[in-house]
XYZ file of C-alpha atoms in Angstrom:
784
model
C 132.869 11.516 8.698
C 132.202 14.748 10.422
C 129.761 12.998 12.594
C 132.265 10.439 13.650
C 134.749 13.096 14.381
C 132.251 14.905 16.525
C 131.471 11.650 18.525
C 135.313 11.336 19.137
C 136.018 14.921 20.000
C 133.075 15.345 22.193
C 133.946 12.085 24.028
C 130.711 10.422 23.270
C 132.749 7.193 22.826
C 133.631 7.304 26.483
C 130.057 7.596 27.324
C 129.266 4.494 25.222
C 132.128 2.727 27.188
C 130.556 3.630 30.540
C 127.175 2.453 29.254
C 128.414 -0.915 28.280
C 129.585 -1.595 31.765
C 126.031 -1.804 32.889
C 125.143 -4.386 30.184
C 124.920 -8.179 31.357
C 125.372 -9.881 28.108
C 127.940 -9.680 25.250
C 125.106 -8.566 22.828
C 123.967 -6.015 25.063
C 127.416 -4.676 25.390
C 127.728 -4.621 21.588
C 124.664 -2.554 21.200
C 125.888 -0.054 23.852
C 129.427 0.305 22.143
C 127.567 0.799 18.627
C 125.145 3.317 19.879
C 124.820 6.532 17.708
C 122.461 9.417 17.503
C 119.246 8.719 15.763
C 118.248 10.817 12.754
C 114.574 10.665 12.907
C 112.974 12.681 15.695
C 110.405 10.059 16.431
C 113.065 7.686 16.901
C 114.815 9.981 19.495
C 111.519 10.297 21.396
C 111.104 6.552 21.327
C 114.502 5.944 22.575
C 114.196 8.500 25.473
C 110.714 7.013 26.537
C 112.437 3.554 26.580
C 115.156 4.763 28.810
C 112.535 6.428 31.092
C 110.655 3.199 31.303
C 113.692 1.384 32.310
C 114.416 3.855 35.074
C 110.790 3.431 36.308
C 111.051 -0.332 36.285
C 114.473 -0.238 38.043
C 112.986 1.752 40.948
C 109.774 -0.261 40.994
C 111.599 -3.728 40.960
C 114.535 -2.454 43.138
C 117.087 -3.500 40.632
C 118.008 -5.270 37.390
C 115.330 -7.663 36.480
C 117.364 -9.514 33.920
C 119.992 -12.302 34.258
C 122.934 -12.909 32.205
C 123.035 -15.487 29.501
C 125.590 -16.530 26.642
C 124.934 -15.907 22.963
C 123.661 -19.217 21.655
C 122.680 -18.090 18.153
C 125.406 -20.219 16.553
C 124.277 -23.357 18.800
C 120.653 -22.781 17.672
C 121.722 -22.625 14.104
C 123.722 -25.995 14.415
C 120.610 -27.549 16.068
C 118.434 -26.348 13.085
C 120.854 -28.228 10.819
C 120.387 -31.564 12.897
C 123.692 -31.314 14.580
C 124.241 -32.986 18.096
C 124.936 -30.134 20.600
C 127.426 -30.663 23.427
C 126.238 -30.600 27.087
C 127.838 -27.007 27.415
C 125.967 -25.780 24.434
C 122.651 -27.303 25.694
C 123.111 -25.826 29.046
C 123.648 -22.416 27.338
C 120.403 -22.888 25.614
C 118.722 -23.635 28.827
C 120.220 -20.563 30.483
C 118.848 -18.372 27.705
C 115.381 -19.872 28.068
C 115.526 -19.396 31.903
C 116.573 -15.742 31.283
C 113.562 -15.246 28.914
C 111.203 -16.908 31.479
C 112.465 -14.687 34.224
C 112.374 -11.512 32.274
C 108.703 -12.172 31.143
C 107.768 -12.991 34.729
C 109.354 -9.753 36.094
C 108.264 -7.373 33.532
C 104.823 -8.568 32.098
C 102.580 -6.877 34.621
C 99.553 -4.667 34.481
C 101.419 -1.491 34.206
C 100.277 1.493 31.910
C 103.474 3.432 32.325
C 105.837 1.189 30.665
C 104.124 0.157 27.495
C 107.448 -0.216 25.420
C 109.309 -2.532 27.752
C 106.272 -4.401 28.914
C 105.216 -5.002 25.221
C 108.640 -6.167 24.206
C 108.779 -8.604 27.345
C 105.300 -9.961 26.354
C 106.774 -11.033 23.076
C 109.426 -13.344 24.822
C 108.395 -17.021 24.429
C 108.693 -19.334 27.416
C 109.553 -22.992 26.622
C 109.319 -24.479 30.119
C 109.165 -28.096 28.799
C 112.403 -27.824 26.745
C 114.190 -25.830 29.612
C 113.299 -28.376 32.268
C 114.253 -31.351 30.067
C 117.717 -29.860 29.534
C 118.145 -29.003 33.147
C 117.024 -32.419 34.381
C 119.102 -34.384 32.046
C 122.368 -32.306 32.292
C 123.977 -31.751 35.570
C 126.999 -30.058 34.323
C 129.224 -29.794 31.440
C 130.919 -33.110 32.404
C 128.013 -35.033 33.988
C 124.719 -36.375 32.634
C 122.130 -37.311 35.186
C 121.440 -40.924 35.787
C 117.703 -40.196 35.339
C 118.143 -38.602 31.711
C 116.666 -41.962 30.450
C 115.653 -45.426 31.809
C 118.282 -47.041 29.685
C 121.142 -44.854 30.986
C 119.941 -45.567 34.593
C 119.986 -49.277 33.906
C 123.425 -49.256 32.240
C 124.996 -47.315 35.173
C 123.505 -49.471 37.669
C 125.135 -52.588 35.815
C 128.445 -50.555 35.764
C 128.331 -50.169 39.516
C 127.490 -53.771 40.033
C 130.362 -54.870 37.913
C 132.782 -52.540 39.746
C 131.623 -53.896 43.073
C 132.002 -57.444 41.885
C 135.627 -56.885 40.652
C 136.588 -55.060 43.785
C 135.117 -57.887 46.094
C 137.061 -60.544 44.153
C 140.401 -58.541 44.268
C 139.980 -57.865 48.073
C 139.441 -61.631 48.538
C 142.725 -62.112 46.817
C 144.867 -59.551 48.658
C 143.326 -60.657 51.961
C 144.535 -64.234 51.385
C 147.479 -65.121 53.526
C 148.825 -67.567 50.870
C 148.635 -65.035 48.119
C 149.572 -61.721 49.875
C 153.292 -62.825 50.027
C 153.403 -62.080 46.160
C 152.205 -58.439 46.658
C 154.301 -55.362 47.112
C 151.309 -53.777 48.913
C 147.850 -55.056 49.855
C 146.134 -52.492 47.693
C 144.038 -52.250 44.631
C 144.967 -49.660 42.118
C 143.656 -48.382 38.689
C 145.851 -48.285 35.420
C 143.942 -46.634 32.819
C 140.420 -47.999 33.293
C 141.722 -51.464 34.535
C 141.740 -52.757 38.141
C 145.271 -53.975 39.057
C 147.328 -55.173 42.033
C 151.078 -54.321 42.747
C 152.954 -57.658 42.444
C 156.673 -58.182 43.301
C 158.675 -58.652 40.002
C 160.172 -61.906 41.144
C 156.708 -63.351 41.920
C 155.375 -62.559 38.452
C 154.979 -66.214 37.605
C 152.730 -66.823 40.501
C 150.046 -64.298 39.401
C 148.696 -65.066 35.912
C 147.223 -61.955 34.308
C 148.035 -58.782 32.062
C 150.839 -56.412 32.995
C 149.475 -52.953 32.520
C 152.501 -50.896 34.079
C 155.521 -51.183 36.308
C 157.230 -48.850 38.916
C 160.186 -46.714 38.101
C 162.668 -49.220 39.828
C 161.036 -52.326 38.100
C 160.583 -53.957 41.360
C 156.800 -53.775 41.203
C 154.543 -54.835 38.319
C 150.961 -53.571 38.112
C 149.005 -56.773 37.010
C 145.386 -57.356 36.231
C 144.496 -60.762 37.410
C 143.333 -63.101 34.618
C 139.990 -63.869 36.313
C 139.301 -60.083 36.421
C 140.122 -59.425 32.651
C 136.815 -60.892 31.532
C 134.953 -58.821 34.099
C 136.892 -55.740 33.007
C 136.016 -56.594 29.297
C 132.300 -56.528 30.341
C 132.840 -53.346 32.183
C 134.346 -51.610 29.013
C 131.537 -52.839 27.048
C 128.914 -51.380 29.417
C 130.887 -47.984 29.331
C 130.815 -47.951 25.636
C 126.973 -48.523 25.865
C 126.814 -45.687 28.295
C 128.511 -43.317 25.896
C 126.146 -44.284 22.989
C 123.131 -43.707 25.354
C 124.566 -40.257 26.349
C 124.977 -39.384 22.645
C 121.526 -40.456 21.847
C 120.083 -38.198 24.860
C 122.219 -35.192 23.493
C 120.868 -35.713 19.996
C 117.274 -35.880 21.256
C 117.600 -32.719 23.294
C 119.285 -31.056 20.288
C 116.326 -32.273 18.018
C 113.865 -30.652 20.480
C 115.501 -27.215 19.872
C 115.144 -27.213 16.135
C 111.316 -26.703 15.989
C 111.684 -23.684 18.433
C 114.692 -22.147 16.913
C 112.885 -19.000 15.588
C 111.434 -18.384 19.034
C 114.833 -18.787 20.629
C 116.462 -16.489 18.247
C 113.771 -13.903 18.691
C 114.070 -14.301 22.466
C 117.883 -13.644 22.140
C 117.231 -10.449 20.042
C 114.464 -9.169 22.589
C 116.656 -9.934 25.621
C 119.647 -8.239 24.103
C 117.540 -5.029 23.602
C 115.983 -5.220 26.998
C 119.667 -5.562 28.377
C 120.615 -2.348 26.371
C 117.608 -0.500 27.652
C 118.242 -1.388 31.306
C 121.893 -0.429 30.927
C 120.569 3.048 29.807
C 118.491 3.262 32.846
C 121.308 2.188 35.163
C 123.571 4.821 33.571
C 120.908 7.384 34.090
C 120.748 6.466 37.879
C 124.489 6.418 38.132
C 124.669 9.999 36.767
C 121.530 11.352 38.587
C 120.325 12.217 35.119
C 116.927 13.595 34.070
C 114.682 13.157 31.042
C 115.123 16.183 28.742
C 112.451 17.879 26.823
C 113.079 17.638 23.187
C 112.269 20.124 20.307
C 113.153 20.511 16.747
C 113.377 24.301 16.582
C 117.005 24.463 17.771
C 116.396 25.660 21.198
C 118.742 24.563 24.037
C 118.159 25.254 27.804
C 120.299 23.500 30.222
C 119.592 23.727 33.869
C 122.374 22.999 36.312
C 124.084 20.951 33.716
C 127.109 18.724 34.706
C 129.720 17.256 32.346
C 129.233 13.549 32.843
C 132.986 12.567 32.502
C 133.954 14.977 35.418
C 133.962 13.734 38.949
C 130.527 14.627 40.362
C 132.142 16.022 43.597
C 134.164 18.413 41.632
C 132.094 19.484 38.739
C 130.380 22.846 38.916
C 126.795 22.917 37.542
C 126.074 25.653 35.095
C 122.969 27.101 33.328
C 122.946 27.851 29.668
C 120.445 28.685 26.904
C 120.711 29.233 23.108
C 118.391 29.512 20.186
C 115.618 31.713 21.585
C 116.713 35.302 21.630
C 119.997 34.662 19.981
C 121.505 31.855 17.908
C 125.201 32.504 18.304
C 126.960 32.453 21.760
C 130.348 33.817 22.365
C 132.238 32.542 25.435
C 135.229 34.535 26.741
C 137.401 34.145 29.909
C 140.843 32.993 31.215
C 142.423 29.727 30.212
C 141.487 26.583 32.345
C 138.307 28.547 33.209
C 135.852 26.087 31.882
C 135.079 27.430 28.404
C 135.962 24.287 26.515
C 134.174 22.064 29.212
C 130.963 24.208 28.555
C 131.395 23.758 24.852
C 131.766 19.972 25.266
C 128.807 19.797 27.710
C 126.428 21.304 25.215
C 127.645 18.981 22.448
C 127.782 15.881 24.449
C 124.239 16.548 25.906
C 122.898 16.942 22.442
C 124.529 13.596 21.378
C 123.360 11.887 24.335
C 119.748 12.918 24.078
C 119.506 12.108 20.430
C 120.922 8.705 21.316
C 118.161 8.047 23.842
C 120.368 8.614 26.902
C 119.338 10.878 29.912
C 121.520 13.856 30.639
C 122.986 14.928 34.117
C 120.996 18.024 34.560
C 118.059 19.233 36.613
C 114.449 19.157 35.505
C 113.382 21.975 33.039
C 116.506 20.936 30.781
C 115.375 21.230 27.105
C 117.448 20.009 24.098
C 116.959 20.110 20.375
C 117.462 17.353 17.749
C 119.922 18.398 15.093
C 120.696 17.004 11.746
C 124.530 17.056 12.557
C 126.658 18.366 15.266
C 130.021 19.869 14.086
C 132.889 20.354 16.693
C 136.273 21.950 16.156
C 137.771 21.349 19.584
C 141.224 20.578 20.499
C 144.713 20.695 18.695
C 144.671 17.991 15.971
C 147.572 19.038 13.939
C 149.080 16.274 11.673
C 152.829 15.969 11.390
C 152.339 13.657 8.512
C 150.287 16.160 6.697
C 152.609 19.000 7.756
C 149.657 20.999 9.178
C 150.228 23.506 11.945
C 147.811 24.213 14.620
C 145.929 27.030 12.588
C 146.063 24.853 9.532
C 144.610 21.848 11.291
C 141.734 24.023 12.776
C 141.051 25.893 9.453
C 140.821 22.447 7.585
C 138.060 21.433 10.018
C 136.391 24.801 9.683
C 136.402 24.578 5.840
C 134.767 21.212 6.071
C 132.255 22.553 8.461
C 131.377 25.686 6.504
C 131.157 23.671 3.310
C 128.560 21.198 4.672
C 126.684 22.900 7.399
C 122.922 23.641 7.116
C 120.256 25.346 9.208
C 119.386 22.337 11.328
C 122.877 21.843 12.556
C 124.978 22.627 15.700
C 128.387 24.037 15.379
C 130.921 24.306 18.158
C 134.227 26.282 17.839
C 136.965 26.263 20.395
C 139.320 29.225 20.276
C 138.098 30.368 16.774
C 140.776 32.001 14.840
C 143.635 31.111 17.188
C 147.052 30.014 16.131
C 147.813 32.943 13.685
C 148.048 36.810 13.868
C 145.515 38.050 16.376
C 144.215 40.765 14.094
C 143.776 38.520 11.135
C 142.436 35.600 13.301
C 139.742 37.953 14.869
C 138.784 39.135 11.572
C 138.489 35.598 10.136
C 136.519 34.404 13.245
C 134.039 37.310 13.025
C 133.498 36.672 9.329
C 132.841 32.974 9.860
C 130.324 33.592 12.923
C 128.483 36.209 10.778
C 128.039 33.822 7.853
C 126.629 31.272 10.336
C 124.480 33.820 11.778
C 123.045 34.744 8.435
C 122.155 31.080 7.940
C 120.448 30.993 11.622
C 122.662 28.234 12.459
C 123.011 27.436 16.364
C 126.641 28.388 17.093
C 128.881 28.445 20.084
C 132.421 29.614 20.046
C 135.131 30.196 22.643
C 137.730 33.056 22.176
C 140.076 35.591 23.881
C 139.558 38.182 21.097
C 138.163 41.541 22.292
C 136.930 42.125 18.798
C 134.554 39.069 19.063
C 133.147 40.634 22.393
C 132.487 43.924 20.737
C 131.000 41.867 17.756
C 128.618 40.209 20.207
C 127.646 43.355 21.877
C 126.826 45.185 18.557
C 125.261 42.347 16.542
C 121.592 41.184 17.099
C 121.354 37.462 17.410
C 124.770 37.108 19.029
C 125.283 37.068 22.781
C 128.214 37.159 25.073
C 129.002 34.673 27.928
C 132.001 34.381 30.305
C 133.432 32.071 32.840
C 134.299 33.578 36.145
C 137.816 33.920 37.614
C 138.795 34.606 41.139
C 141.683 37.178 40.879
C 142.373 36.756 44.628
C 143.032 33.102 44.606
C 144.109 33.029 40.889
C 141.689 30.159 40.420
C 138.701 29.876 38.015
C 135.265 29.320 39.551
C 133.719 27.498 36.572
C 130.612 29.500 36.657
C 129.074 30.570 33.344
C 127.337 33.925 32.987
C 125.407 34.814 29.937
C 125.108 38.463 28.876
C 128.429 39.590 30.021
C 131.678 39.245 28.238
C 134.694 37.764 30.051
C 137.717 39.879 31.031
C 141.137 38.526 30.470
C 142.517 39.474 33.796
C 146.064 39.318 32.219
C 147.227 42.391 34.201
C 145.828 41.371 37.427
C 147.116 37.809 37.415
C 150.525 39.142 36.371
C 150.541 41.571 39.375
C 149.544 38.783 41.764
C 152.361 36.612 40.341
C 154.893 39.361 41.171
C 155.388 41.060 37.728
C 156.877 44.611 38.577
C 154.324 47.407 38.392
C 156.333 49.422 35.870
C 156.160 46.635 33.407
C 152.376 46.317 33.864
C 152.078 50.181 33.492
C 154.098 50.049 30.285
C 151.910 47.286 28.890
C 148.814 49.384 29.773
C 150.332 52.434 27.949
C 150.488 50.345 24.745
C 146.757 49.655 24.798
C 144.367 52.100 22.975
C 141.937 54.192 24.889
C 139.119 52.319 23.356
C 140.520 48.993 24.495
C 141.070 50.434 28.049
C 137.528 51.726 28.288
C 136.116 48.527 26.869
C 137.954 46.545 29.341
C 136.894 48.841 32.186
C 133.274 48.577 31.147
C 133.610 44.780 31.254
C 135.187 44.911 34.580
C 132.463 47.207 36.133
C 129.819 45.049 34.680
C 131.565 41.848 36.210
C 131.844 43.486 39.477
C 128.085 44.462 39.786
C 127.281 41.075 38.309
C 129.224 39.286 41.080
C 127.584 41.576 43.743
C 124.225 40.675 42.355
C 125.065 37.002 42.381
C 126.225 37.256 46.034
C 123.092 39.060 46.996
C 121.044 36.451 45.092
C 122.947 33.682 46.842
C 122.085 35.350 50.132
C 118.581 35.655 49.208
C 118.407 31.921 48.298
C 119.932 31.025 51.478
C 117.515 33.158 53.439
C 114.675 31.402 51.393
C 116.015 27.942 52.216
C 116.251 28.820 55.901
C 112.734 30.081 55.819
C 111.501 26.884 54.130
C 113.554 24.931 56.683
C 111.910 26.743 59.528
C 108.481 26.325 57.894
C 109.054 22.506 57.535
C 110.416 22.293 61.252
C 107.080 24.060 62.380
C 105.017 21.936 60.298
C 106.902 18.860 61.689
C 106.331 20.091 65.313
C 102.611 20.714 64.439
C 102.277 17.197 63.237
C 103.956 15.681 66.268
C 101.751 17.691 68.617
C 98.640 16.412 66.399
C 99.913 12.847 66.731
C 100.538 13.310 70.513
C 97.120 14.677 70.885
C 95.497 11.839 69.022
C 97.645 9.340 70.989
C 96.485 10.901 74.226
C 92.993 10.817 73.126
C 93.237 7.194 72.080
C 94.757 6.385 75.381
C 91.900 8.276 77.194
C 89.320 6.288 75.135
C 91.000 3.022 75.940
C 90.921 3.923 79.567
C 87.276 4.991 79.194
C 86.293 1.677 77.669
C 88.179 -0.163 80.532
C 86.330 1.811 83.217
C 83.014 1.422 81.372
C 83.550 -2.347 81.153
C 84.364 -2.639 84.829
C 81.074 -0.807 85.540
C 79.195 -2.982 83.254
C 80.509 -6.117 85.047
C 79.605 -4.609 88.324
C 76.167 -3.812 87.132
C 75.672 -7.445 85.797
C 76.571 -8.548 89.345
C 74.003 -6.268 90.901
C 71.390 -7.474 88.508
C 72.147 -11.097 89.381
C 71.746 -10.179 93.085
C 68.498 -8.341 92.499
C 67.075 -11.237 90.605
C 67.872 -13.585 93.306
C 66.388 -11.109 95.907
C 63.375 -10.597 93.816
C 62.532 -14.231 93.693
C 62.952 -14.435 97.401
C 60.589 -11.301 97.685
C 63.129 -9.782 100.106
C 63.147 -6.340 98.363
C 60.304 -4.062 97.301
C 59.957 -3.840 93.554
C 60.220 -0.057 93.718
C 63.486 -0.314 95.295
C 64.652 -2.712 92.562
C 63.768 -0.304 89.990
C 65.340 2.664 91.731
C 68.601 0.905 92.097
C 68.383 -0.337 88.525
C 67.677 3.284 87.376
C 70.538 4.659 89.354
C 72.813 1.921 87.942
C 71.832 2.892 84.383
C 72.468 6.638 85.116
C 75.893 5.800 86.465
C 76.745 3.895 83.307
C 75.392 6.621 81.096
C 77.482 9.208 83.059
C 80.562 7.038 82.544
C 79.916 6.613 78.813
C 79.547 10.384 78.146
C 82.439 11.604 79.992
C 83.866 9.222 82.694
C 82.415 11.384 85.334
C 84.304 14.413 83.955
C 81.292 16.630 84.691
C 80.925 15.155 88.188
C 84.709 15.453 88.846
C 84.706 19.209 88.107
C 82.968 22.176 89.946
C 82.283 20.313 93.176
C 83.643 20.876 96.790
C 84.179 17.712 98.770
C 82.909 17.869 102.411
C 85.455 18.262 105.324
C 83.753 15.604 107.140
C 80.648 13.232 107.046
C 78.350 11.651 109.595
C 76.536 8.260 109.325
C 73.236 8.782 107.575
C 74.391 11.586 105.204
C 73.342 11.210 101.602
C 76.272 11.577 99.260
C 77.249 11.259 95.540
C 80.130 9.173 94.804
C 81.546 11.351 92.113
C 83.971 8.991 90.187
C 81.064 6.419 89.908
C 78.388 8.805 89.285
C 75.969 7.166 91.810
C 74.424 7.841 95.181
C 75.065 6.435 98.636
C 74.624 6.591 102.341
C 77.416 7.124 104.831
C 77.610 4.297 107.145
C 80.686 5.313 109.193
C 82.738 8.554 109.143
C 86.347 8.863 107.412
C 89.083 6.993 108.946
C 92.593 8.243 109.357
C 93.221 7.519 105.636
C 90.083 9.486 104.549
C 88.314 6.336 103.487
C 84.442 6.522 104.147
C 82.385 3.366 104.419
C 79.137 3.658 102.184
C 75.930 1.878 101.351
C 75.118 2.173 97.579
C 71.914 0.281 97.153
C 72.750 -3.321 98.272
C 76.393 -2.729 97.940
C 78.695 -1.807 100.818
C 81.875 0.005 99.592
C 84.606 2.466 100.591
C 85.398 5.653 98.780
C 87.808 8.591 99.660
C 86.150 11.627 101.082
C 87.540 13.827 98.295
C 85.415 11.751 95.837
C 82.298 12.599 97.719
C 79.639 15.401 97.478
C 77.025 15.970 99.990
C 73.367 15.788 98.754
C 70.072 16.801 100.137
C 68.498 13.932 102.202
C 65.864 11.951 100.061
C 62.305 12.205 101.135
C 61.223 8.935 102.987
C 59.275 6.494 100.896
C 56.786 4.267 102.696
C 57.795 0.738 101.606
C 55.383 -1.925 100.701
C 56.245 -5.587 100.589
C 55.184 -6.872 97.291
C 55.358 -10.454 96.225
C 56.351 -11.413 92.912
C 52.941 -12.076 91.576
C 51.587 -8.798 92.742
C 54.557 -6.673 91.682
C 53.979 -4.317 88.831
C 56.176 -5.131 86.103
C 57.706 -2.335 83.834
C 56.543 -2.443 80.249
C 59.528 -3.862 78.329
C 59.142 -4.327 74.598
C 59.740 -7.669 72.928
C 62.245 -6.455 70.547
C 64.987 -3.767 70.323
C 65.915 -2.058 67.011
C 69.640 -1.156 66.562
C 69.785 -0.386 62.866
C 71.603 2.691 62.071
C 73.817 2.367 65.081
C 77.630 1.479 64.957
C 78.698 -1.694 66.676
C 79.766 -0.121 69.972
C 76.417 1.801 70.298
C 74.568 -1.428 69.300
C 76.211 -3.357 71.945
C 75.457 -0.871 74.652
C 71.768 -0.657 73.566
C 71.594 -4.503 73.494
C 73.140 -4.864 77.096
C 70.771 -2.296 78.541
C 67.756 -3.977 76.812
C 68.662 -7.491 77.925
C 69.132 -6.387 81.481
C 65.504 -4.857 81.343
C 64.045 -7.949 79.641
C 65.763 -10.121 82.341
C 64.303 -8.080 85.122
C 60.859 -8.016 83.533
C 60.973 -11.966 83.373
C 60.832 -12.202 79.539
C 61.823 -15.462 78.091
C 62.489 -14.752 74.380
C 63.101 -11.408 72.733
C 64.185 -10.160 69.348
C 67.272 -7.861 68.426
C 66.666 -6.199 64.981
C 69.952 -5.236 63.370
C 69.125 -5.593 59.766
C 71.124 -7.511 57.028
C 73.316 -4.739 55.488
C 77.145 -5.634 55.481
C 76.668 -8.188 58.293
C 79.032 -6.321 60.696
C 76.221 -5.574 63.303
C 74.821 -9.277 63.119
C 78.265 -10.875 63.594
C 79.382 -8.405 66.438
C 76.053 -8.947 68.385
C 76.096 -12.592 67.984
C 79.737 -12.742 68.967
C 78.791 -10.667 72.077
C 75.922 -12.914 72.784
C 78.085 -15.947 73.066
C 79.648 -14.698 76.539
C 76.523 -12.806 77.745
C 75.544 -13.949 81.182
C 71.876 -13.548 80.774
C 71.611 -15.292 77.389
C 70.792 -18.964 77.313
C 70.991 -19.397 73.473
C 70.183 -17.388 70.297
C 69.405 -18.028 66.696
C 68.820 -16.269 63.383
C 65.187 -15.246 62.621
C 63.284 -17.743 60.521
C 61.012 -17.064 57.534
C 58.414 -14.504 58.693
C 60.645 -13.432 61.658
C 63.074 -11.352 59.659
C 65.494 -14.236 58.721
C 69.236 -12.930 58.987
C 68.085 -9.420 59.719
C 66.858 -10.458 63.276
C 68.509 -12.380 65.972
C 66.184 -14.268 68.415
C 67.620 -14.530 72.047
C 66.284 -16.978 74.674
C 67.043 -15.618 78.199
C 68.068 -17.607 81.244
């Protein structure tokens, strides 16, 4: 009885109503509306874990994974007894099976953080055959599919054929010029399920048949012609057969449900509980709630707790703790200051947590599981029982004191109010002392100064207060533990315009002890507010520091990203330039080979140009001419015959003609003629003349080029560069078949090299090595 009263007084019933809004099914809503705190601590923890898993799955899946379905327990029970279910009932059963299949598909995953809900979903039974049979046979509550059975398909085909024959005969009749004079209109109409034509009343004798209806004036008779009557009777028999076949199909589908009735009923129970669990998760998301830590030692710590029934834009978060250094908390302060809300918040949080619901507070919140929560809040005086406000409160208090035990939570609102203040304060102090002696967790709100003094002088009892802004005459709703509240009656009265003489007179009636006590409270409150403002300033400074740090970190990341982007761009440009140089070198090699075959160029000249080309490519690979492009002074002018370095290409050349008006110089670089700007040239010492000898191909000394190249241990880019250089050497040396050793490994080098060989200008064909050659660890290349 007391627990039910606490659920009502603390407005837990409204929480259940908000919870039920998130349920999809009537059974889920019923579970929400019947939710109560669990008595066993293990049940509390299990329920909270279940809610947390629902929150995790809602975030992972992006929303509610369940679909709604009707309660079909009654229909399944009828099917077990052999009854024939209606199309609507069968469609509802199919919807239930579909919901079970969808839930199992969405929830049964390889997840280790949701064992409760995943395990529950894995117990769902999917009956795809039954679901598909019902869905295929029944299109809607009023329509059975033609393909529900072969017999039904045949019957309906015959019905359509009979209808067509009758309409065809009637159309022939009304189109007849000799017969149409008997008709009021040349149309075919239906009366009941019979085909009729509108005949003039005076022509009744000319149209033999059955009269099924007449117009309001009696001028028109709706007659079924006699030759159609027999066809109509046949059609009626076909429709009767159709209904019999539909009844047979429905009975067959109902009979299919009976063997699986237990599985369907278990599915319904599991789906209803899953619906309830996800409703708890959705409510937690709506309230921005957190999972509280639970204990059984009566310790409560609420971090930035918000009453869930107050608008989230208006509620003021508060911090509160109880049950560690003290077991009784006395809250004082002005009316409408938030004392009762604080009391209800603690009680409601406790009930919610013990019911498996998360609470709207910050991480770090810890709550205790109590045997019972007692609450004496609000004015519940009864006219029928002739109870005053004080009597009503005292009746509740008597019940509480008589039944309370150590593992309970007791909440008193305005303890001792409604009677003589002196006697009320004495009673309140005695009640609180008795609960303190039993170590019962107690919270009470009051205006009595005697209870403030009691809290200051009694170990195990602590004062708390709600703030009030005297300047604006409005409460701030902030709770401060450790400082008793001041009534502020004189200040409020002065602000409202009460004459000063009356206020002074009232002060004179107070005892010196009361005045000193209020002054001490006022001084403590003043310094507390100053400390609070300084704390807020420090917190704002800390947030600003964190913000600046985050901005600096963001800027650093942006600079790093920009640097990486620039580096990638430079590397891409380097690859492009290197590729251009490689293509140019391939062209030089082709020309050199042609010249070598014709014996027009000395061999040492060929080798010197080749060496210069390789040096240029190497310089481009290492720094794209960065070393050459720095620390040099371009010449002011050049003369024909001067030896120069073409800096951006990293190669040597001879000046053929001085710079033109655009600064372009004509050069001879080996066998190539080209132009370069004078700013890209550097004068070199002239080379010593080399006496040339004409060597034919047979007598030319060929360089010693190995028959294989080993690129194991290189990355793909390094390997491709080495292969290109080697193939150029092998081609100039006149080799026919060479080997590239790349190893087996992961196959990256082999695939990349062979892909490159497909388009290589010097390669005629290639193949994997055979047994004894290295197999797939070697590629054999035949040169052109």
